[in-house]
PDB file of C-alpha atoms in Angstrom:
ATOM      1  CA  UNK A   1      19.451 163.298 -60.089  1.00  0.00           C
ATOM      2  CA  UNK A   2      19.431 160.551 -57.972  1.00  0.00           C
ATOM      3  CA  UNK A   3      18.178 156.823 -57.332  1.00  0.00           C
ATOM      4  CA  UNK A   4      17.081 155.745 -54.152  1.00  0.00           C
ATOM      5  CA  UNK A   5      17.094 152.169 -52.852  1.00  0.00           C
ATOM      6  CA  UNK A   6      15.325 151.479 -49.705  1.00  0.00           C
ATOM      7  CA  UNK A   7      13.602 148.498 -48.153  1.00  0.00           C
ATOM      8  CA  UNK A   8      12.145 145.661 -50.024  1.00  0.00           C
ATOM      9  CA  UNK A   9       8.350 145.934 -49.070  1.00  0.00           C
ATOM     10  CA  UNK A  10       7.072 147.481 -52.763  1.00  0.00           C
ATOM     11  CA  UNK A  11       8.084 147.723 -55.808  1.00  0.00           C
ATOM     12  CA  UNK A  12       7.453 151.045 -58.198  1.00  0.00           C
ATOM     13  CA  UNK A  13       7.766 150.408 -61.873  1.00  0.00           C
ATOM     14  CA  UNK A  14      11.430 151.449 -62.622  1.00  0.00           C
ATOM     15  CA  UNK A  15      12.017 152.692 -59.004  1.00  0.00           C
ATOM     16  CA  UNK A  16      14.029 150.181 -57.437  1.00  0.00           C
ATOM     17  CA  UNK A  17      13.847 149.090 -53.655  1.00  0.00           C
ATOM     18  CA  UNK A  18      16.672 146.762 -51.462  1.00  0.00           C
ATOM     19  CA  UNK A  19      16.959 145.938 -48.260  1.00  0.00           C
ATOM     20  CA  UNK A  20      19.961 143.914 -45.862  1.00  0.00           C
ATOM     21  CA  UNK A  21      18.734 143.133 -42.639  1.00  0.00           C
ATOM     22  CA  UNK A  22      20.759 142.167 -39.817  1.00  0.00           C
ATOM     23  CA  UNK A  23      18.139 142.707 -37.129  1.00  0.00           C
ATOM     24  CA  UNK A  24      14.252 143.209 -37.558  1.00  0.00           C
ATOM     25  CA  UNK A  25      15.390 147.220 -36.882  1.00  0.00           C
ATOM     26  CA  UNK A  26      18.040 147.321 -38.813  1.00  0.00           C
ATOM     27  CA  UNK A  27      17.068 148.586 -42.534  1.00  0.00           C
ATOM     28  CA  UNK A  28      20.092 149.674 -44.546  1.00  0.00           C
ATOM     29  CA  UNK A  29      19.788 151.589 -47.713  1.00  0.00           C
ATOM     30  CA  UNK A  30      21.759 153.845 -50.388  1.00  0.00           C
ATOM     31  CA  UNK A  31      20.920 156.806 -52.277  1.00  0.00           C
ATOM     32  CA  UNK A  32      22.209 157.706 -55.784  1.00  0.00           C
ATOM     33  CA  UNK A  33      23.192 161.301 -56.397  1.00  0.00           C
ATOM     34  CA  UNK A  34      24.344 162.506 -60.365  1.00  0.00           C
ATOM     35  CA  UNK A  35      26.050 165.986 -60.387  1.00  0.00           C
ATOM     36  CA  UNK A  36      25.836 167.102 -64.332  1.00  0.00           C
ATOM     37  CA  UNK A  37      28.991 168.375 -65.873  1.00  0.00           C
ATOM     38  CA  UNK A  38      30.331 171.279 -64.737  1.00  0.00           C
ATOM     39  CA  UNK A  39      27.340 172.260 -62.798  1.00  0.00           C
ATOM     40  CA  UNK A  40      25.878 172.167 -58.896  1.00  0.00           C
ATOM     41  CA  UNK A  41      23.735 169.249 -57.531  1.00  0.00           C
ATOM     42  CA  UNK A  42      22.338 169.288 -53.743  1.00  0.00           C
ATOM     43  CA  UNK A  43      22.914 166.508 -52.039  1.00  0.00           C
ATOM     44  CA  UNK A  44      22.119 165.517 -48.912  1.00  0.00           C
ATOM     45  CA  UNK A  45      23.376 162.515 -45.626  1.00  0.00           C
ATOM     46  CA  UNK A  46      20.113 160.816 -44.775  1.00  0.00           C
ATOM     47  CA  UNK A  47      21.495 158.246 -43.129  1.00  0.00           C
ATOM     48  CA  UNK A  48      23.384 159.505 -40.497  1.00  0.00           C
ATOM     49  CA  UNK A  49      27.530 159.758 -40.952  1.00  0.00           C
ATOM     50  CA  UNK A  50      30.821 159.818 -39.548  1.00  0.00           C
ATOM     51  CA  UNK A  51      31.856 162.878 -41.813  1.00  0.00           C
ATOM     52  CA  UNK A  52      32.776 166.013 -39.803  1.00  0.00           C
ATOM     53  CA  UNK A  53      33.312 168.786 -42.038  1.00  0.00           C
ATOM     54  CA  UNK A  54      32.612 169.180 -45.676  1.00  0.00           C
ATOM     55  CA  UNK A  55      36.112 168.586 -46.690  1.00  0.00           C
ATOM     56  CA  UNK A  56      35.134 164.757 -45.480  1.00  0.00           C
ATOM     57  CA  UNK A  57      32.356 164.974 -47.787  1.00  0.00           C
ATOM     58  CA  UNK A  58      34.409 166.514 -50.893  1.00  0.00           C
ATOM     59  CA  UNK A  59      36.712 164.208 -49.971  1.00  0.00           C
ATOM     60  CA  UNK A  60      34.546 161.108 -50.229  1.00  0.00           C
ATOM     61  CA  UNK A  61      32.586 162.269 -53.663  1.00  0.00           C
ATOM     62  CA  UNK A  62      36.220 162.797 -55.238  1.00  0.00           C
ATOM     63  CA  UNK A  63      38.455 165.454 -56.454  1.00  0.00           C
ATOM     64  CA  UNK A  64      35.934 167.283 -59.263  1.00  0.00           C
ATOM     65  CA  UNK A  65      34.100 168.767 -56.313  1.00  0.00           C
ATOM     66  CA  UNK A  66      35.356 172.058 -56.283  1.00  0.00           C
ATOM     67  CA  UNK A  67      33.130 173.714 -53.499  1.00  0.00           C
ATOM     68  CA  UNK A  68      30.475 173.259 -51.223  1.00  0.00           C
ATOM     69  CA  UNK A  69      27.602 175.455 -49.745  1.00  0.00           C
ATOM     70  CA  UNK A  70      24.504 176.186 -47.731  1.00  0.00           C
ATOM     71  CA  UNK A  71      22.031 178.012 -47.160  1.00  0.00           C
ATOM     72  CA  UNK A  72      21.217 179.543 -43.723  1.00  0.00           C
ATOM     73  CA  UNK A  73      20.450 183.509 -43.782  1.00  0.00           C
ATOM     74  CA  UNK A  74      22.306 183.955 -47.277  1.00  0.00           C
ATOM     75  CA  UNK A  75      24.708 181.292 -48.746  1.00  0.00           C
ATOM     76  CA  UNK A  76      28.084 179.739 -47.119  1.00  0.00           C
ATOM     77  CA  UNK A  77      30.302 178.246 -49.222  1.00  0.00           C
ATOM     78  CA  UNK A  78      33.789 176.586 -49.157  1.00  0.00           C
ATOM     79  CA  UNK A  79      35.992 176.494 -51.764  1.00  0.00           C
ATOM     80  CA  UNK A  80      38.192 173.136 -51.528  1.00  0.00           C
ATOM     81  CA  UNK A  81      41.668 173.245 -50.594  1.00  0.00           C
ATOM     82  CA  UNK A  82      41.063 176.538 -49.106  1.00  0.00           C
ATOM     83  CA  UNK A  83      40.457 178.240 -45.339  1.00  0.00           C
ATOM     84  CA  UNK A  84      36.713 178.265 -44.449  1.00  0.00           C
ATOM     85  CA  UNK A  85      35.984 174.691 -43.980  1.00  0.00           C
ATOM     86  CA  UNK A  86      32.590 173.955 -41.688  1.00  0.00           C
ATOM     87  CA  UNK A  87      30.814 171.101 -40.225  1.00  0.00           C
ATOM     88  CA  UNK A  88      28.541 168.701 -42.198  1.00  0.00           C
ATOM     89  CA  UNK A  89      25.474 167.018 -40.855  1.00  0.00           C
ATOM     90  CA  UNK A  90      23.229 164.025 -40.904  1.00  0.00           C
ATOM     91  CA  UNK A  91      19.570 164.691 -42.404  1.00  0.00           C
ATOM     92  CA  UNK A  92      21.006 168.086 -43.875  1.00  0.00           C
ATOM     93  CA  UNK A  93      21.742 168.714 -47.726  1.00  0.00           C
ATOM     94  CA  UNK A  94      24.626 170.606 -49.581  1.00  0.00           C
ATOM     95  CA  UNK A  95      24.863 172.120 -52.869  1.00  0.00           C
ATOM     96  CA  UNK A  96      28.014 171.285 -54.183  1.00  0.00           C
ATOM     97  CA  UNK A  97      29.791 172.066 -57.656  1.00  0.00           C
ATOM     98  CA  UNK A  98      30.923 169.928 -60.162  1.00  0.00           C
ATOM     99  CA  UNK A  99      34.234 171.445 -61.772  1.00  0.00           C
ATOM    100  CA  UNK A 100      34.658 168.226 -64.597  1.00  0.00           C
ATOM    101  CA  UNK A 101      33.312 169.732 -67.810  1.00  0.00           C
ATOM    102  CA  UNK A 102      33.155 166.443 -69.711  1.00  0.00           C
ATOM    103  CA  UNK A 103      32.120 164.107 -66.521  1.00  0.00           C
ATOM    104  CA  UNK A 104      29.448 163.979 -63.874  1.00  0.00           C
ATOM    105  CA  UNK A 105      29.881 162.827 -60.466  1.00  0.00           C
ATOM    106  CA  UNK A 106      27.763 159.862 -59.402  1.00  0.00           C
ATOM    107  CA  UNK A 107      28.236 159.374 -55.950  1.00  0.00           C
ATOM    108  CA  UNK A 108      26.449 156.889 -53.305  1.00  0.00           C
ATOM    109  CA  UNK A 109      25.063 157.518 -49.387  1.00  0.00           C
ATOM    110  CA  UNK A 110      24.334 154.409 -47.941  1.00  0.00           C
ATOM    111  CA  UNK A 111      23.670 153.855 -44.114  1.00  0.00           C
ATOM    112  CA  UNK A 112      20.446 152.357 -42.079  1.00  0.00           C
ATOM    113  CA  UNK A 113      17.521 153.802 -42.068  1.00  0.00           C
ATOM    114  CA  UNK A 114      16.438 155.422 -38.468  1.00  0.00           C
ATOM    115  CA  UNK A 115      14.398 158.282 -36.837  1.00  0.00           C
ATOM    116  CA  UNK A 116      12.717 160.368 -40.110  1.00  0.00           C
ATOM    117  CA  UNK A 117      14.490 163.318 -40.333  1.00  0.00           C
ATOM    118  CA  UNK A 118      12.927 166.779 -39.016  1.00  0.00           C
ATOM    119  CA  UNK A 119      13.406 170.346 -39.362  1.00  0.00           C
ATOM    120  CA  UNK A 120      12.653 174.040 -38.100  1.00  0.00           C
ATOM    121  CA  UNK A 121      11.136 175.777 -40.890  1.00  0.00           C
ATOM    122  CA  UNK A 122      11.939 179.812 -40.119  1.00  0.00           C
ATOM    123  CA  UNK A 123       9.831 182.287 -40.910  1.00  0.00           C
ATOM    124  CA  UNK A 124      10.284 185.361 -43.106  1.00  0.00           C
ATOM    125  CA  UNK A 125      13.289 183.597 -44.932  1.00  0.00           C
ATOM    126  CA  UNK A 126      14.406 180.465 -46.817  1.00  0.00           C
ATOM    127  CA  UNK A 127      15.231 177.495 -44.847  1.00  0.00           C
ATOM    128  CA  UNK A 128      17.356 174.355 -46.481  1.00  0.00           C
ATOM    129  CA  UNK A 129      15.863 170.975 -46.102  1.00  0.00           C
ATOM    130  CA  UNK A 130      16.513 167.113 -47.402  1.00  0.00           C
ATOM    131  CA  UNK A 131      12.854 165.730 -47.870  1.00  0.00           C
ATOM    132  CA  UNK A 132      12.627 163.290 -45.542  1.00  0.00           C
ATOM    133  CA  UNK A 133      12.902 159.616 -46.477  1.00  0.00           C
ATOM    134  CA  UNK A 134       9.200 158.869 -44.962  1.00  0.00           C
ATOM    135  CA  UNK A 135       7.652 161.446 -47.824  1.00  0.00           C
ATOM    136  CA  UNK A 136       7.513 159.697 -50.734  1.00  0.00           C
ATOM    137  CA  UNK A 137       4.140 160.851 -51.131  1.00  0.00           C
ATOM    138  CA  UNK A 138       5.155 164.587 -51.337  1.00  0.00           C
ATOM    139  CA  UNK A 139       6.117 164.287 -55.117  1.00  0.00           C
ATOM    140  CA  UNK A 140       5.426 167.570 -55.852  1.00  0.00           C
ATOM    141  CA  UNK A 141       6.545 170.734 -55.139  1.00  0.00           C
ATOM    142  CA  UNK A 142       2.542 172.100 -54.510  1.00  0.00           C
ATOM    143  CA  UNK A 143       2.142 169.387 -51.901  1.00  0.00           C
ATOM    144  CA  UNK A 144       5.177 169.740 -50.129  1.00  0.00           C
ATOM    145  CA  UNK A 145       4.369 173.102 -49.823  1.00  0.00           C
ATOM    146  CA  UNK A 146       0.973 172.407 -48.443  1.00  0.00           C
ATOM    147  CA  UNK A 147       1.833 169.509 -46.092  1.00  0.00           C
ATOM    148  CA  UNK A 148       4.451 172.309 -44.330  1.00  0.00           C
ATOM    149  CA  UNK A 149       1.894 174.669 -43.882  1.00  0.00           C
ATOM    150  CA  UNK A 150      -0.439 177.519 -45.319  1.00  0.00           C
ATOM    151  CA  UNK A 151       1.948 180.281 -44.993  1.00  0.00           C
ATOM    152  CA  UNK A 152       4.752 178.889 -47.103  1.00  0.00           C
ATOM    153  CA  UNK A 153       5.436 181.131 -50.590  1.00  0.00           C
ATOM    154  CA  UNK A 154       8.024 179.217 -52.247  1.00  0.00           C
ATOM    155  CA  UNK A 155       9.225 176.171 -52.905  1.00  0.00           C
ATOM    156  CA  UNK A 156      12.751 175.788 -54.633  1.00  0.00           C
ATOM    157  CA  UNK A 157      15.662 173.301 -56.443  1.00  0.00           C
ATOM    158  CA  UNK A 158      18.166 172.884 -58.067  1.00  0.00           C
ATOM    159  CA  UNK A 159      17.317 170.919 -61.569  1.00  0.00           C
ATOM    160  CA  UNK A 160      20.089 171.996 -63.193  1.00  0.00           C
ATOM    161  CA  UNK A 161      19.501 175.510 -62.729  1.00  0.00           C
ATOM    162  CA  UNK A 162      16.853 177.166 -60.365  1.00  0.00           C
ATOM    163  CA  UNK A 163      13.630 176.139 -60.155  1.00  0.00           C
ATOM    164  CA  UNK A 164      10.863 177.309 -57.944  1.00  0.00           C
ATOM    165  CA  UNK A 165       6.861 176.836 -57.530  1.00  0.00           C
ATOM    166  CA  UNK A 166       5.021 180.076 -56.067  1.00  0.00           C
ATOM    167  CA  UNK A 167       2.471 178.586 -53.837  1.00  0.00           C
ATOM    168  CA  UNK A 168      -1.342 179.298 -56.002  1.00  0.00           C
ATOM    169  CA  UNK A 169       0.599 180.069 -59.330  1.00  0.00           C
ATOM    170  CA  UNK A 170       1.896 177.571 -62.903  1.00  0.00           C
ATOM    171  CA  UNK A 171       5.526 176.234 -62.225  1.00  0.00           C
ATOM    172  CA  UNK A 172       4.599 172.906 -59.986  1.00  0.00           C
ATOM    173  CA  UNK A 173       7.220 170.407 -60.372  1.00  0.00           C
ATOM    174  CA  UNK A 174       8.620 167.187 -59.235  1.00  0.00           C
ATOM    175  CA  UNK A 175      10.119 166.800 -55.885  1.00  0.00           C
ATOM    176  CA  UNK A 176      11.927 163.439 -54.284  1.00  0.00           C
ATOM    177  CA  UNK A 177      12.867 161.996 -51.316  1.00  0.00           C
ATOM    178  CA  UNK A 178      16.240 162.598 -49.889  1.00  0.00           C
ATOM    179  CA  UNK A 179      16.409 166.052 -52.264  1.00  0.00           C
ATOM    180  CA  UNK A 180      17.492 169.403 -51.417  1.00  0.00           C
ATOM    181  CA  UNK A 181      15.289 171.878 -51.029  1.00  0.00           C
ATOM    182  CA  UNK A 182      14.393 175.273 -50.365  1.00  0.00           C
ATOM    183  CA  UNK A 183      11.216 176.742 -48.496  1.00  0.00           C
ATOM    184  CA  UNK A 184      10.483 180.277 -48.174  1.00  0.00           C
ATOM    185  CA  UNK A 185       7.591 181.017 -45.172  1.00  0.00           C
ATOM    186  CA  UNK A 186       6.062 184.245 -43.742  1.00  0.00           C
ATOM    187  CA  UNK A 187       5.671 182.036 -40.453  1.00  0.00           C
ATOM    188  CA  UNK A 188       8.512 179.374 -38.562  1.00  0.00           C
ATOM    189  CA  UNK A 189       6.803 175.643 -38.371  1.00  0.00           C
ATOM    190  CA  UNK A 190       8.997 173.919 -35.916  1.00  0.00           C
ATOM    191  CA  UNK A 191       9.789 170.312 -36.116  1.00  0.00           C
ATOM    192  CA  UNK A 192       8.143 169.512 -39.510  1.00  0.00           C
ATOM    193  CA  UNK A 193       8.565 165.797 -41.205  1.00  0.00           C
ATOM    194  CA  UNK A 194       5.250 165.955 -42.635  1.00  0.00           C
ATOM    195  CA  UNK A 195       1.769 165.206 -41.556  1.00  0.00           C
ATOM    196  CA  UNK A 196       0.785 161.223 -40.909  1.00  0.00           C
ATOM    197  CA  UNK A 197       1.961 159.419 -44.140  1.00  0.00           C
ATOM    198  CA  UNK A 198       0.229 157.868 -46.440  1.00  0.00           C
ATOM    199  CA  UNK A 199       2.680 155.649 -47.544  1.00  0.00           C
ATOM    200  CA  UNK A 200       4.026 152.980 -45.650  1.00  0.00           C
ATOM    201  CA  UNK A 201       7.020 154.603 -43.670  1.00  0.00           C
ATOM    202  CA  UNK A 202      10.515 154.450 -45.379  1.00  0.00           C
ATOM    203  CA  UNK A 203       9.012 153.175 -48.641  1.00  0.00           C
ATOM    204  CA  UNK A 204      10.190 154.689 -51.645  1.00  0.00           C
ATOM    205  CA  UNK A 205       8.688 155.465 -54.996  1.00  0.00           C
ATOM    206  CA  UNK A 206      10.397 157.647 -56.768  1.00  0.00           C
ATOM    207  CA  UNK A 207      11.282 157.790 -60.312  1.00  0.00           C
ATOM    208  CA  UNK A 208      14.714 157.466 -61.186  1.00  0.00           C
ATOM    209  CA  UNK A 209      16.185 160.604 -63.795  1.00  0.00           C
ATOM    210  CA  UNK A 210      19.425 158.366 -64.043  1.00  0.00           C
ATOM    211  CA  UNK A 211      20.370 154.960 -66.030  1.00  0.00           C
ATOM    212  CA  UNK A 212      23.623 154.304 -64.228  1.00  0.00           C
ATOM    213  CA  UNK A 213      23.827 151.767 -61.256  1.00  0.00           C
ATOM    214  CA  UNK A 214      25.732 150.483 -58.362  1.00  0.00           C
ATOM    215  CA  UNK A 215      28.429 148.501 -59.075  1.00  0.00           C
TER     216      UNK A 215
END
């Protein structure tokens, strides 16, 4: 779950958008991520950061995150306080756990918005992605899937639990900007951020799933 605020050029019903300018380049935004109680949540740095490892970022979205993982040929995780630590990156996502079994973890990105993001889709495997910040108008999991490319199968998240769209069969669902995400492909696409956008780059409109807000 998560809230994004991003430049203040549209506004979306309940989506909300903000913008602090200190030059005409200089767009700075936040994302909202909710964690559910005692469960996982992806979450991703679309903004660039100064964190180095992911004991920076456990460290920053407080002491009920109890590990931290990704995906790249089978998943890596790190359990906090323990050996195994590895390096965290801008535009890249995490799925990290929750231990709090009566609390979720709200926690806030905020940087300036730059370059969209990009990625190397592999083939014959899953490869973990944030959406990019420029796709707000990939909103669902069948057009995501589409804008990558014909030979992508699946398209996953985490909702809570597991949830994944077959490419051609029932199961489409809701996807948002700045959300983690798996695709599986028979064939690599190298350097995807999606096709020209129909949207107004770094516009937002995405539907918020939670009522709290910044303070």
């Amino acid at each position: 779950m998560k809230r994004v605020i991003l430049p203040l050029l549209v506004l979306f019903g309940i989506s909300m958008l903000f913008a602090l300018e200190s030059e005409p380049s200089d767009v700075v935004g936040y994302i909202q991520y909710t964690v559910a109680t005692n469960n996982y949540g992806f979450v991703a740095l679309p903004f660039g950061t100064t964190m180095v490892d992911a004991s920076d970022l456990a460290t920053d979205m407080g002491t009920d995150i109890s590990s931290i993982s990704y995906w790249d040929n089978g998943w890596h995780q790190w359990l906090v306080g323990n050996p195994g630590v590895f390096d965290v990156y801008a535009d890249h996502s995490y799925l990290v756990k929750n231990a709090n079994v009566s609390s979720p973890v709200t926690w806030y990105i905020e940087g300036t918005v730059g370059t969209p993001a990009s990625f190397d889709i592999v083939g014959g495997n899953f490869t973990q992605i944030m959406l990019p910040l420029d796709c707000s108008d990939l909103n669902l999991a069948s057009l995501l899937a589409a804008d990558i490319g014909p030979d992508v199968t699946s398209i996953s998240a985490w909702n809570g639990g597991w949830q994944q769209y077959i490419v051609g069969n029932p199961g489409d669902f809701s996807v948002e900007i700045g959300q983690g995400i798996l695709i599986n492909s028979t064939t690599e696409y190298l350097g995807w951020n999606g096709t020209v956008r129909t949207a107004t780059r770094n516009e937002a409109n995405v539907t918020s799933k939670s009522n709290s807000k910044k303070q």
